XYZ file of C-alpha atoms in Angstrom:
699
model
C -165.520 17.284 133.444
C -166.151 20.894 131.690
C -169.695 21.401 132.854
C -170.820 23.784 135.420
C -172.153 21.510 137.951
C -168.807 19.138 137.592
C -166.789 22.515 138.408
C -169.014 23.814 141.221
C -168.673 20.252 142.716
C -165.103 19.694 142.153
C -163.220 23.201 142.081
C -160.726 23.477 139.046
C -157.785 24.091 141.830
C -158.128 20.960 143.087
C -157.665 18.943 139.981
C -154.770 17.675 138.353
C -152.436 19.321 135.690
C -153.673 16.708 133.115
C -157.339 17.780 134.029
C -156.909 21.027 133.934
C -155.333 21.246 130.529
C -158.019 18.718 129.390
C -160.743 20.960 130.910
C -159.134 24.126 128.830
C -159.076 22.154 125.943
C -162.794 21.240 125.907
C -163.516 24.728 126.567
C -167.075 26.159 127.929
C -169.809 23.747 127.795
C -172.683 25.292 125.931
C -176.031 23.341 126.274
C -179.787 24.403 125.135
C -180.782 26.328 127.556
C -185.175 26.319 128.206
C -186.599 28.806 130.052
C -188.844 27.938 132.725
C -189.103 31.404 134.704
C -189.473 33.987 131.921
C -191.633 34.518 128.958
C -188.263 35.170 126.910
C -186.144 32.582 125.554
C -182.256 32.258 125.737
C -180.704 32.741 122.226
C -177.742 30.292 121.524
C -176.299 33.138 119.421
C -175.256 34.820 122.969
C -172.800 31.823 122.970
C -171.163 32.911 119.607
C -171.067 36.443 120.601
C -169.445 35.962 124.084
C -166.944 32.927 124.109
C -166.546 33.009 127.522
C -170.192 32.185 128.252
C -171.271 28.620 129.631
C -174.581 27.565 130.477
C -176.200 24.894 132.630
C -179.014 22.960 131.147
C -180.342 21.633 134.594
C -180.717 24.911 136.208
C -181.494 26.647 133.016
C -178.621 29.401 133.857
C -175.655 30.697 132.182
C -172.313 31.559 133.781
C -168.942 32.774 133.074
C -166.407 30.106 132.547
C -163.143 31.808 133.461
C -164.523 33.115 136.799
C -165.668 29.661 137.549
C -162.402 28.237 136.940
C -160.174 30.958 138.563
C -162.571 33.101 140.659
C -162.309 31.014 144.191
C -163.066 34.745 145.736
C -166.329 35.199 143.610
C -167.923 32.075 145.038
C -171.400 34.246 145.870
C -171.071 35.810 142.625
C -174.178 35.415 140.396
C -171.841 34.462 137.525
C -170.044 31.935 139.332
C -172.275 30.101 141.905
C -175.928 31.277 141.505
C -175.890 31.793 137.426
C -177.938 34.440 135.483
C -181.550 33.895 133.870
C -182.548 37.210 133.498
C -182.661 36.971 129.848
C -184.423 40.815 129.725
C -181.581 42.289 131.251
C -179.101 39.806 129.970
C -177.325 42.345 127.853
C -176.828 44.897 130.482
C -175.262 42.173 132.800
C -172.615 41.176 130.177
C -171.700 44.392 129.330
C -171.315 45.347 133.312
C -169.301 42.096 133.836
C -167.063 42.307 131.067
C -165.915 45.603 132.707
C -165.173 43.833 135.987
C -161.180 43.834 136.533
C -161.769 40.214 137.806
C -163.293 39.018 134.975
C -160.458 40.517 132.862
C -157.744 38.746 135.050
C -159.413 35.618 134.781
C -159.815 35.524 131.185
C -155.907 36.315 131.117
C -155.029 33.314 133.365
C -156.974 31.069 131.120
C -155.492 32.329 128.053
C -151.879 31.615 129.497
C -152.514 28.581 131.480
C -150.241 25.795 130.084
C -147.778 28.289 128.586
C -146.323 30.167 131.312
C -145.644 29.929 134.839
C -145.880 25.929 134.637
C -143.743 25.243 137.465
C -146.238 26.893 139.635
C -148.693 24.333 138.541
C -146.645 21.223 138.336
C -148.756 17.936 139.393
C -146.740 15.063 141.038
C -147.021 12.939 138.105
C -145.117 16.099 136.140
C -142.704 16.380 138.704
C -142.110 12.699 138.783
C -141.112 13.017 134.919
C -138.608 15.920 135.579
C -137.173 14.041 138.458
C -136.559 10.905 136.112
C -134.987 12.957 133.323
C -132.623 14.711 135.834
C -131.784 11.204 137.085
C -130.858 9.961 133.504
C -129.030 13.410 133.140
C -127.106 12.787 136.506
C -126.084 9.166 135.093
C -124.749 10.293 131.695
C -122.903 13.252 133.517
C -121.667 10.602 135.662
C -120.475 8.330 132.806
C -118.932 11.440 130.893
C -117.018 12.405 133.623
C -115.280 8.976 134.160
C -114.517 9.005 130.157
C -113.004 12.452 130.679
C -110.864 11.387 133.516
C -109.633 8.509 131.353
C -108.848 10.499 128.568
C -107.028 13.015 130.544
C -104.843 9.938 132.343
C -104.144 8.764 128.680
C -102.952 12.334 127.385
C -101.130 12.868 130.536
C -98.537 9.995 129.973
C -98.736 10.138 126.069
C -100.464 6.893 125.372
C -102.756 6.081 122.588
C -106.123 7.044 122.591
C -106.922 4.764 119.342
C -105.612 1.751 117.986
C -106.151 -0.327 115.358
C -108.627 -2.961 116.578
C -111.334 -1.312 118.865
C -114.085 -4.312 118.750
C -115.752 -5.182 121.759
C -114.011 -8.759 121.309
C -110.457 -7.161 120.661
C -107.703 -9.550 122.351
C -105.173 -6.432 121.936
C -107.476 -3.384 122.920
C -105.646 0.238 123.182
C -104.867 1.514 126.673
C -107.769 3.731 126.701
C -110.523 1.287 125.980
C -108.340 -1.193 128.444
C -108.644 2.026 131.027
C -112.042 2.340 130.391
C -113.202 -1.238 131.076
C -111.024 -1.219 134.294
C -112.899 1.626 135.444
C -116.199 -0.160 134.651
C -115.010 -2.855 136.735
C -115.091 -0.356 139.808
C -118.162 1.614 139.020
C -121.560 -0.085 138.632
C -123.042 2.817 136.802
C -120.329 3.120 134.367
C -120.250 -0.884 133.749
C -123.944 -0.848 133.249
C -123.648 1.804 130.743
C -121.322 0.350 128.614
C -123.435 -2.892 128.768
C -126.917 -1.323 127.541
C -125.874 1.703 126.167
C -127.492 2.619 122.375
C -127.408 6.037 121.877
C -124.149 7.242 123.728
C -121.568 4.878 124.817
C -118.665 7.810 124.729
C -115.590 5.925 123.756
C -115.936 6.629 119.881
C -113.553 8.816 118.121
C -116.031 11.544 117.473
C -116.768 11.602 121.035
C -112.862 11.543 121.898
C -112.349 14.544 119.198
C -115.134 16.434 120.802
C -114.011 16.363 124.213
C -110.155 16.897 123.527
C -111.352 19.992 121.547
C -113.333 21.207 124.534
C -110.523 20.311 127.094
C -107.824 22.520 125.015
C -110.305 25.426 124.639
C -111.167 25.473 128.457
C -107.206 25.296 129.458
C -106.609 28.256 127.019
C -109.618 30.246 128.558
C -107.919 29.585 131.760
C -104.612 30.829 130.621
C -106.331 34.012 129.046
C -107.926 34.860 132.308
C -104.294 34.335 134.029
C -102.968 36.437 131.703
C -105.753 39.285 132.084
C -105.068 39.273 135.694
C -101.249 39.829 135.506
C -99.310 42.966 134.597
C -96.624 41.515 132.102
C -96.316 39.142 129.657
C -93.260 37.282 127.699
C -93.413 34.918 124.587
C -91.051 32.207 124.123
C -90.993 30.521 120.490
C -89.070 28.008 118.939
C -89.720 25.387 115.722
C -88.776 21.795 114.870
C -89.863 18.968 112.622
C -91.805 16.535 113.709
C -91.854 12.643 112.796
C -94.317 13.182 109.470
C -91.795 15.878 108.252
C -93.991 18.899 109.075
C -92.428 22.136 110.796
C -94.096 22.639 113.992
C -93.610 25.992 115.752
C -94.518 26.120 119.409
C -95.541 29.184 121.670
C -94.966 29.563 125.315
C -96.061 32.570 127.630
C -94.387 33.407 130.538
C -96.148 35.611 133.316
C -96.373 35.683 137.060
C -98.980 34.321 139.130
C -99.342 35.150 142.648
C -95.727 36.249 142.625
C -94.440 32.857 141.136
C -93.577 32.687 137.761
C -94.886 30.260 135.130
C -94.491 29.265 131.458
C -97.512 28.209 129.945
C -97.864 26.109 126.695
C -100.048 27.788 124.160
C -99.993 25.666 120.927
C -98.391 24.014 118.320
C -98.613 25.469 114.799
C -97.847 23.514 111.308
C -96.028 25.597 109.026
C -95.434 25.156 105.588
C -91.937 27.311 105.572
C -89.847 28.552 108.163
C -89.290 32.143 107.543
C -89.331 35.342 109.896
C -92.455 36.560 108.488
C -94.382 33.209 108.521
C -93.174 32.739 112.227
C -94.016 36.099 113.158
C -97.586 35.767 111.851
C -97.918 32.636 114.131
C -96.905 34.169 117.021
C -98.805 37.465 116.446
C -102.108 35.426 115.843
C -101.567 33.574 119.643
C -101.002 36.863 120.887
C -103.787 38.780 119.627
C -105.964 35.793 121.203
C -104.607 36.751 124.833
C -103.920 40.282 124.290
C -107.206 41.298 122.388
C -107.155 44.972 123.011
C -104.721 47.497 121.808
C -104.298 48.905 125.725
C -103.169 45.270 126.431
C -100.181 45.223 124.017
C -98.364 47.280 126.307
C -98.166 43.970 128.593
C -95.719 42.095 126.539
C -92.381 43.071 127.772
C -90.146 40.462 126.442
C -89.724 37.711 123.537
C -87.179 34.882 123.585
C -86.022 32.924 121.040
C -82.688 31.208 119.575
C -79.864 33.245 117.883
C -80.639 32.105 114.390
C -80.843 35.262 112.194
C -84.593 34.443 111.183
C -85.071 34.905 114.507
C -82.844 37.468 115.791
C -82.335 39.732 112.770
C -82.411 43.436 113.624
C -84.366 44.384 110.224
C -86.173 41.565 108.755
C -86.184 38.829 112.147
C -88.968 37.726 113.953
C -88.193 39.836 116.638
C -88.004 43.028 114.862
C -91.241 41.969 112.857
C -93.189 41.278 116.737
C -91.746 44.531 118.025
C -93.574 46.618 115.253
C -96.999 45.500 116.680
C -95.608 45.181 120.500
C -93.298 47.922 120.883
C -92.206 47.081 124.626
C -91.405 43.472 123.478
C -87.498 43.236 123.920
C -85.711 40.605 122.608
C -83.520 38.172 124.500
C -81.353 35.486 122.918
C -81.496 31.977 124.856
C -78.632 31.868 126.946
C -78.718 28.020 127.177
C -77.990 28.227 123.409
C -75.394 31.250 124.239
C -73.618 28.613 126.637
C -73.427 26.034 123.558
C -72.037 28.830 121.324
C -69.555 29.454 123.953
C -68.276 25.847 124.530
C -68.473 25.364 120.515
C -66.284 28.151 120.007
C -63.602 26.980 122.656
C -63.562 23.848 120.713
C -63.516 24.646 117.195
C -60.433 27.570 117.656
C -57.820 25.163 118.946
C -56.953 22.368 116.602
C -55.634 20.086 119.216
C -59.023 20.501 121.655
C -61.147 19.488 118.459
C -58.916 16.547 117.991
C -59.544 15.604 121.644
C -63.166 15.583 121.469
C -62.983 13.934 117.977
C -61.698 10.877 119.660
C -63.495 11.177 122.630
C -67.025 11.030 120.567
C -65.473 7.986 118.950
C -66.058 6.004 122.178
C -69.654 6.430 122.265
C -70.024 5.643 118.220
C -68.065 2.634 118.530
C -70.282 1.073 120.657
C -73.509 1.825 119.168
C -72.749 0.514 115.881
C -73.086 -3.333 117.237
C -74.750 -5.245 119.816
C -72.011 -7.546 120.088
C -69.598 -4.669 121.290
C -72.339 -3.397 123.738
C -71.970 -6.969 125.338
C -68.275 -6.375 125.922
C -69.236 -2.951 127.261
C -71.430 -4.464 129.833
C -69.280 -7.105 130.810
C -66.318 -5.183 131.687
C -67.672 -1.185 132.547
C -71.536 -2.367 132.932
C -72.476 1.112 131.905
C -73.452 2.651 128.690
C -71.780 5.502 127.129
C -73.674 8.898 126.430
C -74.164 9.853 122.732
C -72.300 12.830 121.858
C -74.539 15.773 120.489
C -73.050 18.796 119.179
C -75.942 21.327 120.068
C -76.375 19.940 123.458
C -73.086 19.968 125.474
C -74.514 18.568 128.500
C -74.318 15.443 126.667
C -70.581 16.179 125.959
C -69.976 16.561 129.770
C -71.630 13.145 130.646
C -69.495 11.339 128.055
C -66.224 13.134 129.630
C -67.512 12.295 133.264
C -68.248 8.579 132.103
C -64.934 7.899 130.262
C -62.931 9.728 133.116
C -64.471 7.629 135.777
C -64.152 4.478 134.017
C -60.708 4.470 132.376
C -59.488 1.626 133.879
C -62.543 -0.565 132.811
C -62.701 0.993 129.324
C -59.003 -0.371 128.913
C -59.809 -3.751 129.897
C -62.790 -3.927 127.490
C -60.967 -2.975 124.601
C -58.188 -5.475 125.775
C -60.693 -7.788 126.005
C -62.020 -7.069 122.563
C -58.934 -7.253 120.850
C -57.894 -10.631 122.437
C -61.267 -12.268 121.982
C -62.976 -10.594 119.134
C -63.896 -13.305 116.541
C -65.503 -11.050 113.887
C -64.459 -8.161 111.429
C -61.182 -6.820 111.832
C -62.571 -3.199 111.615
C -63.696 -3.642 115.314
C -60.039 -4.688 116.396
C -58.654 -1.926 114.578
C -60.835 0.657 115.991
C -60.560 -0.832 119.798
C -57.023 -0.573 119.267
C -57.198 2.896 118.366
C -59.120 3.680 121.203
C -57.031 2.042 123.491
C -54.379 3.963 122.562
C -56.296 7.379 123.320
C -56.648 6.107 126.903
C -52.917 5.565 127.339
C -51.906 8.814 125.526
C -50.531 11.267 128.076
C -52.083 13.970 126.090
C -55.409 12.698 125.716
C -55.675 11.857 129.373
C -54.340 15.562 130.348
C -56.862 17.302 128.123
C -59.779 14.521 129.834
C -58.607 15.777 133.308
C -58.847 19.031 132.181
C -62.623 18.925 131.184
C -63.461 16.689 134.068
C -62.732 19.715 135.770
C -64.607 21.981 133.860
C -67.763 20.042 132.799
C -69.180 19.436 136.318
C -69.635 23.349 136.177
C -71.110 23.501 132.732
C -73.888 20.827 134.114
C -74.477 23.020 136.911
C -75.028 26.337 134.669
C -76.901 24.549 132.316
C -79.460 22.792 135.145
C -79.736 26.436 136.463
C -80.443 27.736 132.768
C -83.180 25.474 132.402
C -85.173 26.622 135.337
C -88.589 28.180 134.993
C -87.758 30.238 138.250
C -84.342 31.950 136.296
C -84.450 35.651 136.523
C -81.657 38.148 135.365
C -80.415 38.867 138.615
C -79.995 35.216 139.646
C -78.455 34.580 136.440
C -75.611 37.364 137.109
C -74.772 35.204 140.183
C -74.529 32.167 138.135
C -72.407 33.934 135.654
C -69.862 34.958 138.550
C -69.821 31.789 140.091
C -69.230 29.788 136.610
C -66.459 32.478 135.814
C -64.891 31.536 139.207
C -64.855 27.855 138.822
C -63.079 28.235 135.462
C -60.228 30.573 137.067
C -59.995 27.970 139.473
C -59.567 25.268 137.050
C -57.310 27.357 134.995
C -54.745 27.713 138.112
C -54.087 23.910 138.325
C -53.461 23.189 134.767
C -49.738 23.110 135.274
C -50.356 19.826 137.336
C -52.808 18.264 135.061
C -50.586 16.246 132.789
C -49.777 12.761 134.420
C -45.774 12.407 134.867
C -43.908 10.617 132.170
C -43.138 7.090 132.917
C -40.292 4.700 131.603
C -42.857 3.029 129.455
C -44.235 5.979 127.813
C -40.640 7.195 127.050
C -39.578 3.920 125.832
C -42.330 3.637 123.317
C -41.492 4.704 119.675
C -43.933 7.181 118.508
C -44.527 8.432 114.793
C -45.163 12.223 115.635
C -43.520 14.861 117.458
C -44.594 14.842 121.040
C -45.923 18.348 122.459
C -43.933 19.546 125.341
C -45.818 20.082 128.816
C -45.342 23.544 128.227
C -47.062 24.129 124.993
C -50.159 22.021 126.366
C -50.264 23.985 129.379
C -50.221 26.968 126.949
C -53.204 25.414 125.158
C -55.261 24.926 128.275
C -54.827 28.386 129.460
C -55.650 29.319 125.804
C -59.059 27.495 125.872
C -59.791 28.856 129.472
C -59.291 32.249 128.142
C -61.621 31.811 125.303
C -64.344 30.190 127.420
C -63.792 33.045 129.966
C -63.994 35.985 126.906
C -66.900 34.500 124.986
C -69.021 33.734 128.213
C -68.381 37.301 129.639
C -69.220 39.032 125.940
C -72.321 36.528 125.301
C -73.500 36.974 128.996
C -72.902 40.716 129.293
C -76.290 42.470 130.417
C -76.446 45.645 128.412
C -79.479 47.345 127.113
C -82.760 46.571 128.837
C -80.880 43.550 130.787
C -78.832 46.190 132.318
C -81.494 46.828 134.967
C -80.663 43.712 136.287
C -77.647 44.829 137.934
C -79.715 47.161 139.922
C -80.845 44.225 142.059
C -77.500 42.683 142.771
C -77.097 42.314 146.224
C -73.405 42.217 146.267
C -73.477 45.865 144.819
C -75.900 47.415 147.174
C -73.241 48.624 149.525
C -71.344 50.399 146.405
C -74.585 51.510 144.977
C -75.306 53.191 148.580
C -72.003 55.241 147.946
C -72.316 55.925 143.991
C -75.440 55.638 142.728
C -75.742 53.512 139.196
C -77.556 56.623 137.646
C -76.774 55.231 133.969
C -78.069 52.108 134.480
C -81.370 53.551 135.775
C -81.533 55.935 132.857
C -81.204 52.893 130.347
C -83.757 50.912 132.363
C -86.236 53.897 131.982
C -85.827 54.185 128.326
C -86.524 50.704 127.951
C -89.294 50.246 129.859
C -91.406 53.786 129.470
C -93.842 52.480 131.969
C -91.796 53.205 134.943
C -91.456 56.488 136.832
C -87.735 57.113 136.663
C -87.627 59.629 139.759
C -90.007 57.418 142.227
C -87.814 54.674 141.322
C -84.759 56.354 142.052
C -86.019 57.209 145.271
C -87.223 53.624 146.271
C -83.795 52.206 145.024
C -81.903 54.781 147.207
C -83.980 53.333 150.094
C -83.238 49.415 149.404
C -79.415 50.133 148.748
C -78.982 52.199 152.395
C -80.805 49.219 154.241
C -79.034 46.180 155.523
C -81.875 43.736 155.313
C -82.265 43.953 151.792
C -78.596 42.848 151.076
C -79.335 39.392 152.100
C -81.800 38.516 149.159
C -80.417 36.546 146.488
C -82.243 37.040 143.286
C -85.255 38.982 141.979
C -87.841 36.828 143.228
C -86.538 36.817 146.633
C -86.814 40.616 146.793
C -90.066 40.758 145.537
C -91.634 38.028 148.092
C -89.589 40.136 150.776
C -91.729 43.194 149.807
C -94.962 41.717 149.275
C -94.912 39.755 152.773
C -93.926 43.013 154.558
C -96.682 44.810 152.754
C -94.577 47.086 151.154
C -96.243 46.836 147.737
C -97.626 50.756 147.611
C -94.373 51.995 149.086
C -92.038 50.212 146.615
C -94.565 50.364 143.299
C -91.827 50.779 140.914
C -89.578 48.642 142.396
C -92.029 45.776 142.205
C -92.937 46.805 138.918
C -89.509 46.783 137.877
C -88.889 43.267 139.575
C -92.009 41.975 137.895
C -90.524 43.061 134.504
C -87.349 41.435 135.484
C -88.897 37.860 136.567
C -91.103 37.714 133.714
C -88.401 38.315 131.105
C -87.275 34.703 130.185
C -83.408 33.813 130.028
C -83.764 30.869 128.073
C -86.238 28.849 125.715
C -85.718 25.544 127.596
C -89.427 25.240 128.065
C -89.620 25.012 124.168
C -87.225 22.283 124.151
C -89.509 20.458 126.791
C -92.591 20.824 124.608
C -90.617 19.337 121.548
C -89.775 16.419 123.828
C -93.797 15.989 124.306
C -94.255 16.325 120.905
C -92.205 13.448 119.900
C -93.792 11.430 122.285
C -97.376 12.512 121.262
C -96.743 12.135 117.440
C -94.819 9.138 116.984
C -94.219 6.869 113.711
C -97.255 5.038 114.769
C -99.579 7.970 115.334
C -98.242 10.909 112.678
C -101.531 11.501 110.834
C -103.336 13.042 113.739
C -104.832 16.751 112.944
C -103.433 19.643 114.566
C -106.419 20.225 116.931
C -105.964 16.840 118.369
C -102.227 17.233 118.816
C -102.442 20.640 120.434
C -105.066 18.949 122.992
C -103.124 16.138 123.613
C -99.939 18.150 124.166
C -101.633 20.586 126.367
C -103.218 17.794 128.539
C -99.425 16.372 128.825
C -97.545 19.499 129.234
C -99.902 21.209 131.586
C -101.156 18.458 133.298
C -100.564 19.925 136.913
C -102.569 23.052 135.771
C -105.353 21.233 134.478
C -105.593 19.065 137.647
C -105.577 21.972 139.761
C -108.364 24.009 137.722
C -111.447 24.190 139.510
C -114.402 22.058 138.268
C -112.585 21.224 135.173
C -114.560 17.859 134.278
C -118.220 19.704 134.712
C -117.007 22.706 132.633
C -115.964 20.182 130.177
C -119.353 18.267 130.400
C -121.588 21.754 130.422
C -119.688 22.701 127.248
C -120.302 19.326 125.521
C -123.731 19.346 126.301
C -124.130 22.528 124.830
C -122.228 22.232 121.581
C -125.056 20.595 119.680
C -128.228 18.959 120.134
C -127.846 15.522 121.486
C -129.961 12.025 121.789
C -128.549 11.388 125.227
C -129.727 14.049 127.617
C -127.026 16.059 129.523
C -129.008 19.197 130.491
C -131.038 19.419 133.868
C -134.544 20.648 133.632
């Protein structure tokens, strides 16, 4: 194979890769050469002295081995074709040949052959092996992509990924394995893989944890990229206790994407204690990942928490600690929480109203203590009573509305219990007391009053829980709510039902309150609601800037510019150019077309759609700040709802990493669904995570 005659008969370039590699391994053929045309003999020491030298016993000549292999352009050269047998001048010919650039190049080609640039020399067999490898990689990636889809589905709907019995012959497999098997019934590639796989099956808990961790990291990297491209950022945080009694803090990031505000879940963090320093350290650790550079810290313009002293304290609260590192991060007290406080104060300050709500909560408590009582309720009313929750006044409003709308049905229900109950006497006694409440003028009058108030509370709660809520829109909501309460206040003299002969003939152990006194009480409650609402929803300091974009005031501002509010705004946000902002606002106030915009979002979209971004640069910057500033921490409450569905009594020992990954896939399922090439990026990171026996990387 490596003889001169063989190489001259069948050139090296026409041989297969395997043959070429074998010829290189064998090296030059060095037979004993018998001289026939010269008196001098050829010494074998020449072979030792020059490694590239090869000989031919048949012709009795020597040749250059590298030049025979790669010197196709030197076919007529003596060292390639005719050979050398002039032993007397061999030394001179060798010295001349080794100085030839063609010889040097051919020696280099031989030395590097099989080590570099193999792609140009692949044979059909080698290409077939690469093709076979890539087909295997494609199959493995297809299988892993299907498994990723199953994990995403289970996580999005908070379904368990692992169960007690995950064997192949289990009669009760978990949802994940059941979904994988169902997918396999529709996918022949996955079905064959599950039947024949010995190295990588893809359904083990180790693979699940690796894939979940990668998904979480990719989702966070996408959020980091969005924040990198946005101008302003706000953080929302709250804490709760999970089912395993661990304190969990959640961090939400709020910013603008293409003119639309988004609130992204970042992570849960388990804490040993809920003091201000611990919470601030958790928030700072999250912010340092999305704002890694010192110049990025100016992006954080707001932080929103509840009003607890540990969060809102001016000296040692979380907001003051965070502000030390992020000086532009102004604190906002959650307005949904403030609305709860307004209503609680209205109830607690008037004893008659406090008694009314105590009696009202007794209705829902009565029916939660016995299935037998519920059977009477279903028979007469056909609807369950909402439970009263002290910190969730929208539940109180539902209870008020339900009792008001089903007064007659509830009276019938309690009468039925009193007559037909054949159990404990406590039930009869409590039913009798609740029945008297439904027949009492005072109770019915207060019920009628709050029945008129609570729908407006419901509307305001729904508005406060919107992600698109901004300070300008909240001002309009504030005005509408105050107007609605005043309208109800004006109807107070007509609220209490007329006195009937039956009610006057009944002897009552207590002194009845006059209608004038009851009207005074309801007027007092209305005034408390309005006064506390105005004080808590007063836009001062940095939030006063929202009043600059109240479209109802544009005409007034055109006549008398709000210089004091502008000055306060410039002090709160030093990144704004006060003089340019004043000029831009003056133009907006003078133009009628801007007076139709309701809210900061509408005004921002109008300016962007009209290609006025550069013209009103400072106005747009301020609008972005206002829209980014959160008005409530409702998103944190939504995350806690997900937490309590993911980490249940049966699934309470999962690690923080797994909890965060499952929560991210559930809370941000739309964001992940719209993420480009999400599965492929997960597979790519999975393939590079560590050395695997199954192949996932193409050649």
